[in-house]
Structures are given as structure tokens and as C-alpha cells.
XYZ file of C-alpha atoms in Angstrom:
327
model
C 38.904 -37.965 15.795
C 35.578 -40.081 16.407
C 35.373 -37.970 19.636
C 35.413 -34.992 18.236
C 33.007 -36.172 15.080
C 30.877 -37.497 18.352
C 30.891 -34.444 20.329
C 29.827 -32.500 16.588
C 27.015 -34.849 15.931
C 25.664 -33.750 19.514
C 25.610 -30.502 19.186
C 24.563 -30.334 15.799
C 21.508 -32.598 17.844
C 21.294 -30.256 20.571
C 20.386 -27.184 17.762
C 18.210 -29.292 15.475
C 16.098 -30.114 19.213
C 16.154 -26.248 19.677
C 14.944 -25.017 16.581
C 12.416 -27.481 16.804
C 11.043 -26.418 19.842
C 11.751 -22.720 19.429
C 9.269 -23.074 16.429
C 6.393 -25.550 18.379
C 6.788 -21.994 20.895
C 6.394 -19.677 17.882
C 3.343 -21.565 16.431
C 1.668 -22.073 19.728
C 1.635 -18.626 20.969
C 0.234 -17.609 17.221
C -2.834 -20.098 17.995
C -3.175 -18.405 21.582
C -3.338 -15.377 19.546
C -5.794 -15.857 17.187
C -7.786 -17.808 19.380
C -7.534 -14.482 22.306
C -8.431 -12.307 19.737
C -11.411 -14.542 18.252
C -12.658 -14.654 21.705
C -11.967 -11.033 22.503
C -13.226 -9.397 18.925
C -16.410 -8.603 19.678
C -15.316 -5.681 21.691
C -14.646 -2.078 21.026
C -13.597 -1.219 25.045
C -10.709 -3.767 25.233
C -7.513 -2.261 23.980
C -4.860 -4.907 22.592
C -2.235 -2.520 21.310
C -0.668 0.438 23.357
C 1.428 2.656 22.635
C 2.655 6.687 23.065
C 5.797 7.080 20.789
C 4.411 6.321 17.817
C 0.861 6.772 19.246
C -0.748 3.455 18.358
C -4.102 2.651 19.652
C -5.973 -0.508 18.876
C -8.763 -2.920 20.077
C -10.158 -6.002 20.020
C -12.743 -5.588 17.276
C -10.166 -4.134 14.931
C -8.089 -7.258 14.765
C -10.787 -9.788 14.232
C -10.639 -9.163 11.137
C -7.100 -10.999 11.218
C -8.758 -13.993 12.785
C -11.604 -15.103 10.386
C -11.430 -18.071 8.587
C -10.025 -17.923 4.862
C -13.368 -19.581 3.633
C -15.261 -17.048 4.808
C -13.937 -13.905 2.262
C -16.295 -11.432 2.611
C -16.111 -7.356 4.274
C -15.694 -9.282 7.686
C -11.897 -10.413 6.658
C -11.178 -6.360 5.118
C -8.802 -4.827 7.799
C -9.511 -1.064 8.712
C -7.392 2.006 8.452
C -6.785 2.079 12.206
C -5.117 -1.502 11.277
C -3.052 -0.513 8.605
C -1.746 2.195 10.420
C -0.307 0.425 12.900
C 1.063 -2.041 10.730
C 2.829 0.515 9.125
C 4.176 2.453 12.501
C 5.562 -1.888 13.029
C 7.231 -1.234 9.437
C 8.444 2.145 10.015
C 10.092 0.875 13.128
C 11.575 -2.115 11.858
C 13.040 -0.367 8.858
C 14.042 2.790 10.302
C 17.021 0.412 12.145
C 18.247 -1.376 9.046
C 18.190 1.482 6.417
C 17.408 4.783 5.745
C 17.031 4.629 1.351
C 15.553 1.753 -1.091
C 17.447 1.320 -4.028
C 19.468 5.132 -3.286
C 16.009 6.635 -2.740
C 14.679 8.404 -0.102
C 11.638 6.536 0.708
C 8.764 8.722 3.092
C 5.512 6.373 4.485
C 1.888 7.949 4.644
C -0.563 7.065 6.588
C -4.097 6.273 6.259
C -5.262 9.084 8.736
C -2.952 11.320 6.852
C -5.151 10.756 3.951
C -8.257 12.302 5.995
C -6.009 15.435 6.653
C -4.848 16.248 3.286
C -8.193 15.746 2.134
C -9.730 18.160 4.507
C -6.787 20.643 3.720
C -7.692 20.661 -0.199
C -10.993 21.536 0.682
C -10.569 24.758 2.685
C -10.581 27.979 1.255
C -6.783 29.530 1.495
C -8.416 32.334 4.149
C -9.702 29.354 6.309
C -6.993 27.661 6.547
C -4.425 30.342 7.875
C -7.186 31.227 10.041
C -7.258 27.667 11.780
C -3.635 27.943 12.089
C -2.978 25.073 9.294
C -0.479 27.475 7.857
C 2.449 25.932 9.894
C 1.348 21.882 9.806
C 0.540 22.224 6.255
C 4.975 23.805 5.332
C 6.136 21.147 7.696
C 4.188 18.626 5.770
C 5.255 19.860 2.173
C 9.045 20.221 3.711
C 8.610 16.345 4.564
C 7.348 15.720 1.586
C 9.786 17.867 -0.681
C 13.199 16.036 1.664
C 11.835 12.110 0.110
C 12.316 10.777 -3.475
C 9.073 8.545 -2.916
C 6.392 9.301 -0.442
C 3.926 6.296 -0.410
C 0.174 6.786 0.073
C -2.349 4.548 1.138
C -5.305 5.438 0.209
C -8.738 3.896 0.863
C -11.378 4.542 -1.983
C -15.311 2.962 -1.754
C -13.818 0.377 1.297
C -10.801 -0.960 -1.396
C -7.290 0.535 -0.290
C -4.377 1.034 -3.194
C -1.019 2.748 -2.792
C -0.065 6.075 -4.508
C 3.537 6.281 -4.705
C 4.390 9.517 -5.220
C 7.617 10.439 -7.276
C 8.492 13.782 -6.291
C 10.953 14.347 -8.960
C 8.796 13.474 -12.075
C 6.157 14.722 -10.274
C 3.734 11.759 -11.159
C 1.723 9.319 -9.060
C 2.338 5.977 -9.271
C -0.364 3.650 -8.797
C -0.317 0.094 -7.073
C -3.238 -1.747 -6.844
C -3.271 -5.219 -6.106
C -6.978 -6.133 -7.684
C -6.601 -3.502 -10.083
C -10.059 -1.591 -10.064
C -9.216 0.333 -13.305
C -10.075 -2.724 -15.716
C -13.035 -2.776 -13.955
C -14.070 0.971 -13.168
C -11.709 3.003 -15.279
C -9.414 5.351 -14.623
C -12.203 7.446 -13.223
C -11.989 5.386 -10.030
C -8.513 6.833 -9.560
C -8.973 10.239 -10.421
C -11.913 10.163 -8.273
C -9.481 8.207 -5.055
C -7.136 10.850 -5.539
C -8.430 14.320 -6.264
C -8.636 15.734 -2.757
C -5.271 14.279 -1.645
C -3.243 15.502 -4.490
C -5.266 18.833 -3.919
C -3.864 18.388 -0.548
C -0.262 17.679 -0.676
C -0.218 20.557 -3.789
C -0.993 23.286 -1.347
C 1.381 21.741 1.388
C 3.870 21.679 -0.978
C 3.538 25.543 -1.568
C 3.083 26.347 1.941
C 6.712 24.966 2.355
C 7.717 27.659 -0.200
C 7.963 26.131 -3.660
C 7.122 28.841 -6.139
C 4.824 27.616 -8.404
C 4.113 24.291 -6.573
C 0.487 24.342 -6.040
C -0.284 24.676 -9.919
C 2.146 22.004 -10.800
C 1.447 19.792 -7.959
C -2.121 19.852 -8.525
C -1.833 18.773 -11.902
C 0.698 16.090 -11.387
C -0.463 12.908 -13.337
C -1.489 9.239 -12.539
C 0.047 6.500 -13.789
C -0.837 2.965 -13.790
C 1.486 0.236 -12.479
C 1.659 -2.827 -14.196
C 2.697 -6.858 -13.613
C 1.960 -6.498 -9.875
C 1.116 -9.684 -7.573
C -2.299 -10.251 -7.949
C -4.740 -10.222 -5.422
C -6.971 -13.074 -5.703
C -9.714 -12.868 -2.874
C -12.105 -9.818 -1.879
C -10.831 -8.910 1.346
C -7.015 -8.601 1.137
C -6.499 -5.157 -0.255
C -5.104 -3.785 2.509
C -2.509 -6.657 3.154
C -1.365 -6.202 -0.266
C -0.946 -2.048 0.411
C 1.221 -3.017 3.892
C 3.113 -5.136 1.465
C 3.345 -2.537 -1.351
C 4.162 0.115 0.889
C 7.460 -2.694 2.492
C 8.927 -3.376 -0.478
C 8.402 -0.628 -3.406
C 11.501 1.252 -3.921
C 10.550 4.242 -6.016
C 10.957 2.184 -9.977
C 9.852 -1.238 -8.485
C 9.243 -4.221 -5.883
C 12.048 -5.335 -4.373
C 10.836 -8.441 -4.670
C 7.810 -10.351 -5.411
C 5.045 -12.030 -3.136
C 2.482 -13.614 -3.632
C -1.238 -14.809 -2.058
C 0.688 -16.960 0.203
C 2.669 -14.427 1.612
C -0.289 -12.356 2.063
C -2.045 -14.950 3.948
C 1.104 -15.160 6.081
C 0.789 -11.661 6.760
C -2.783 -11.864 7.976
C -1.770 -15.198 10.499
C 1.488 -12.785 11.759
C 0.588 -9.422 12.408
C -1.477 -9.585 15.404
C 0.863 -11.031 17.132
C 3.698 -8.940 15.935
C 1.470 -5.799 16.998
C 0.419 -7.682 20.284
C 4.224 -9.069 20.934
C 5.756 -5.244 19.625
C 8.339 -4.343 22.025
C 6.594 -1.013 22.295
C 3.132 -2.216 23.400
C 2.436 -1.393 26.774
C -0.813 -4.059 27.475
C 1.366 -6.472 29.345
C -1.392 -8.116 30.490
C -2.646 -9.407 27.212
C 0.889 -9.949 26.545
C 1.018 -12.605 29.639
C -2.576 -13.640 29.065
C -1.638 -14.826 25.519
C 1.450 -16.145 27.016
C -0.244 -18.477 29.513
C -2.266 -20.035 26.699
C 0.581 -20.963 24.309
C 2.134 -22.754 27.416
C -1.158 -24.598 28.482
C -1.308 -25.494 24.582
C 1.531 -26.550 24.791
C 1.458 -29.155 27.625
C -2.370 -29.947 26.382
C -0.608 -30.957 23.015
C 2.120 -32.933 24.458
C 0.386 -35.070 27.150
C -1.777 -37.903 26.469
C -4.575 -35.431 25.758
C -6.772 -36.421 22.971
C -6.630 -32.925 22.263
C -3.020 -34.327 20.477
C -4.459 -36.219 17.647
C -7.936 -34.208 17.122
C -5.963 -33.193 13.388
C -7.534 -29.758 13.649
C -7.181 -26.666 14.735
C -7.140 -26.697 18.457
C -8.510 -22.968 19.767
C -8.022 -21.754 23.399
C -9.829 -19.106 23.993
C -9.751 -17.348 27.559
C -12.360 -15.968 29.186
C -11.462 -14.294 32.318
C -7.956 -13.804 33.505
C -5.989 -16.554 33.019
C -8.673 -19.286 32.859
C -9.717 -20.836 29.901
C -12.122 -23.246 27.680
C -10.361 -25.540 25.579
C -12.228 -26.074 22.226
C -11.105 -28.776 19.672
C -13.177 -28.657 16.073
């Protein structure tokens, strides 16, 4: 018996040991990351994030965003549309393997540059638009559309992004909006936000061949969400819509989050986007890599670089080589 409660007490040892260092891996090869992409931001020819199927594109100066300091909240910290996008192809990936409905709903996610599109559709004249040969992009889209309980929007209005969740049924927008701009602007600010894009998806709606849907579509109302997290900074819209856009089921959230979670968020994703198993920039991949392990012995030799108490930032400049900063 004391053998076997022996043997037990080692193993139970042996995972403790692992988890431990599993997570000293985890939270050195985030450092390496922000600290690579800190060092890397300030340019719009290196490409961090690769990929053909979904077609993801996206460079250094559109994640540094992720890696500026929380006291410094400000349009520098606001993430772009390019960003959001490919968090969302990340989340359409992830969930496309684990479920296909939220709460029995068939749940459809937009995009940012789908925004542009629907916006330029509502603005052509019916004539133009055959004539461009929209006719057949703008019945697949409505089709898409028309299949989904919920299709989620997010939609950027005067640099803020919100979510539209779209209720195809009821035929009523939904509106999530994390700082809520209407106690501030009205609901003029919404109206405004979504005119062309419910203009839009009305006339892809009809191309798919819903009599009548264009009128009705067009005229489909807004409503207000209430008792959301709030967002409590200037720069964190756009987390909040990746986070909207995860967890909304067509009536509600899931679940709740909060600031901290969306703080988590902004440490996380470039590393999930970087780390993605569909990112083709191996390089940066191994770069990255070779950082978090020279952290890593740097941390647990007899360095000073152990007790500096701050954040300790590697940033690499050229190849594999690096400069070790402590501050």
C-alpha cells in the first residue's frame, strides 16, 4: 500500500513539474511575441501572418497595435479591420470543428471587408450592377444570408467598431456595442453606421429571389442591446466586437466577460495568429521560437536578468540574433 501511495505521489509530482513548465513555455514564447512584434511594428513590408485557405494576409504594423502598453490608451492601441478579420477567420476555424449552431441557431460571421462590399452594392444603380456582373455574388450572398438564423456584422463607424446581429427571422438588427455611442450620439450614430449595409444586404437578399425582400429588408429596424460588458478604455472596441461576435447566440451572450478578458485577448491573439496552424511564415514562427528558448535559459541562469521584477523584452534584430533589454 505505501508503495503504491509512493509511486501516486510521484506521478502526481511528475504532472504538477509539467504543467509548470508547460506554462513558463507558454508565457515565454508570448513575451518573444510581443517583444518580435514591438521590434518588427514599424513595418508595412514584413508579413507575419500567411495564409491561402482562408486568405489571411497580415503585417507587422497591423499587430503593433496588440503590443502597446495599457497606459498608453489612445488610437495607437485601436486594432484595424485587416486585424479583426483575421481574428475572426481564427474563430471561424476554431468553431467550425466543435459546432455548427449556438443555442439551436444557425449562426453566419461577417466580415469587416464584407462591410465595404455591401456598402458599395447599396450604392449602385440596379442597371450598374448587373452590368458589372454583381448579379451572381450579390444571390449567393443573400442565399448565405437567407440559410443563417443570425448573421453577425462588424461594422466600423467614425474609427469605433460595434456588431449588428442580424435576426433574419424578425427581420431586426440587433445592436452590440460595447461603449455604447448612442447615450452619447443618439441613435443617429446607428442609423447613420448602418444605412448603406442594410441597403446592401436588402438587395442581396432579393437577388437570391425573395419576393418582396428588398422593401422589407431595407426597412428592417434597429434595436438597441442592453446590460452588455462594458468597455472601459478608448481603444478596445474592436476586442469587444471579436468577443461579441464568439459568444452571441442570436437572444444573448453565452456568457459574460469582462475588461480582463479583453485585455487577455489583446496579450493572446498575436500569437494565436502567428502560432495558427495555417500560417505559412515559418520563419517568424522559428524566429519567435528561438527567443522564448533564449528567455528562457536567460531567466533561469544566474542572469540578473532573473530578478530585474519587470518585464524582460527580447527583441531580434536580424535572423536569429538578438538584444536583450530589461526595463
Amino acid at each position: 500500500m505505501a508503495s503504491n501511495i509512493g509511486i501516486a505521489e510521484t506521478k502526481n509530482a511528475r504532472r504538477r513539474s509539467e504543467a509548470a513548465s508547460s506554462t513558463a513555455v507558454d508565457a515565454a514564447r508570448e513575451e518573444a511575441t510581443m517583444a518580435y512584434v514591438e521590434a518588427h511594428g514599424g513595418r508595412k513590408d514584413k508579413l507575419l501572418v500567411s495564409s491561402e485557405r482562408p486568405r489571411v494576409r497580415v503585417r507587422a504594423d497591423a499587430l503593433r497595435c496588440l503590443a502597446v502598453p495599457l497606459s498608453r490608451d489612445g488610437p495607437e492601441r485601436q486594432i484595424t479591420g485587416v486585424l479583426l478579420d483575421a481574428a475572426l477567420d481564427l474563430l471561424r476555424r476554431r468553431q467550425a470543428g466543435r459546432r455548427r449552431r449556438r443555442n439551436g441557431r444557425r449562426v453566419l460571421l461577417g466580415s469587416v471587408e464584407e462591410q465595404d462590399w455591401l456598402e458599395y452594392v447599396s450604392s449602385l444603380p440596379a442597371r450598374t450592377a448587373a452590368a458589372a456582373g454583381h448579379d451572381a455574388d450579390m444571390s449567393a450572398t443573400g442565399a448565405r444570408y437567407l440559410a443563417h438564423d443570425t448573421v453577425l456584422f462588424p461594422v466600423n463607424h467614425q474609427s469605433h467598431f460595434f456588431v449588428a446581429a442580424l435576426d433574419v427571422a424578425a427581420g431586426e438588427y440587433r445592436i452590440l456595442d460595447s461603449s455604447n455611442y448612442g447615450r452619447r450620439f443618439g441613435p443617429r450614430f446607428y442609423d447613420a453606421a448602418m444605412s448603406k449595409i442594410r441597403g446592401g444586404v436588402a438587395r442581396c437578399v432579393a437577388a437570391a429571389g425573395r419576393a418582396g425582400a428588398e422593401a422589407d429588408a431595407g426597412g428592417w429596424k434597429l434595436r438597441m442591446v442592453a446590460g452588455l460588458p462594458a468597455q472601459t478604455d478608448e481603444s478596445s472596441c474592436g476586442l469587444f466586437a471579436i468577443k461579441c461576435m464568439e459568444l452571441w447566440d442570436g437572444e444573448k451572450l453565452e456568457r459574460g466577460f469582462t475588461m480582463d478578458d479583453v485585455h487577455e485577448l489583446r496579450r493572446k491573439l498575436a500569437g494565436e495568429l502567428i502560432f495558427w496552424e495555417l500560417n505559412e511564415m515559418q520563419e517568424v514562427k522559428d524566429e519567435i521560437e528561438f527567443m522564448a528558448r533564449k528567455m528562457m535559459m536567460m531567466m533561469s541562469s544566474s542572469s540578473p536578468l532573473r530578478n530585474c521584477g519587470d518585464r524582460v523584452k527580447l527583441a531580434t534584430l536580424g535572423g536569429a540574433g538578438g538584444v536583450c533589454v530589461c526595463y
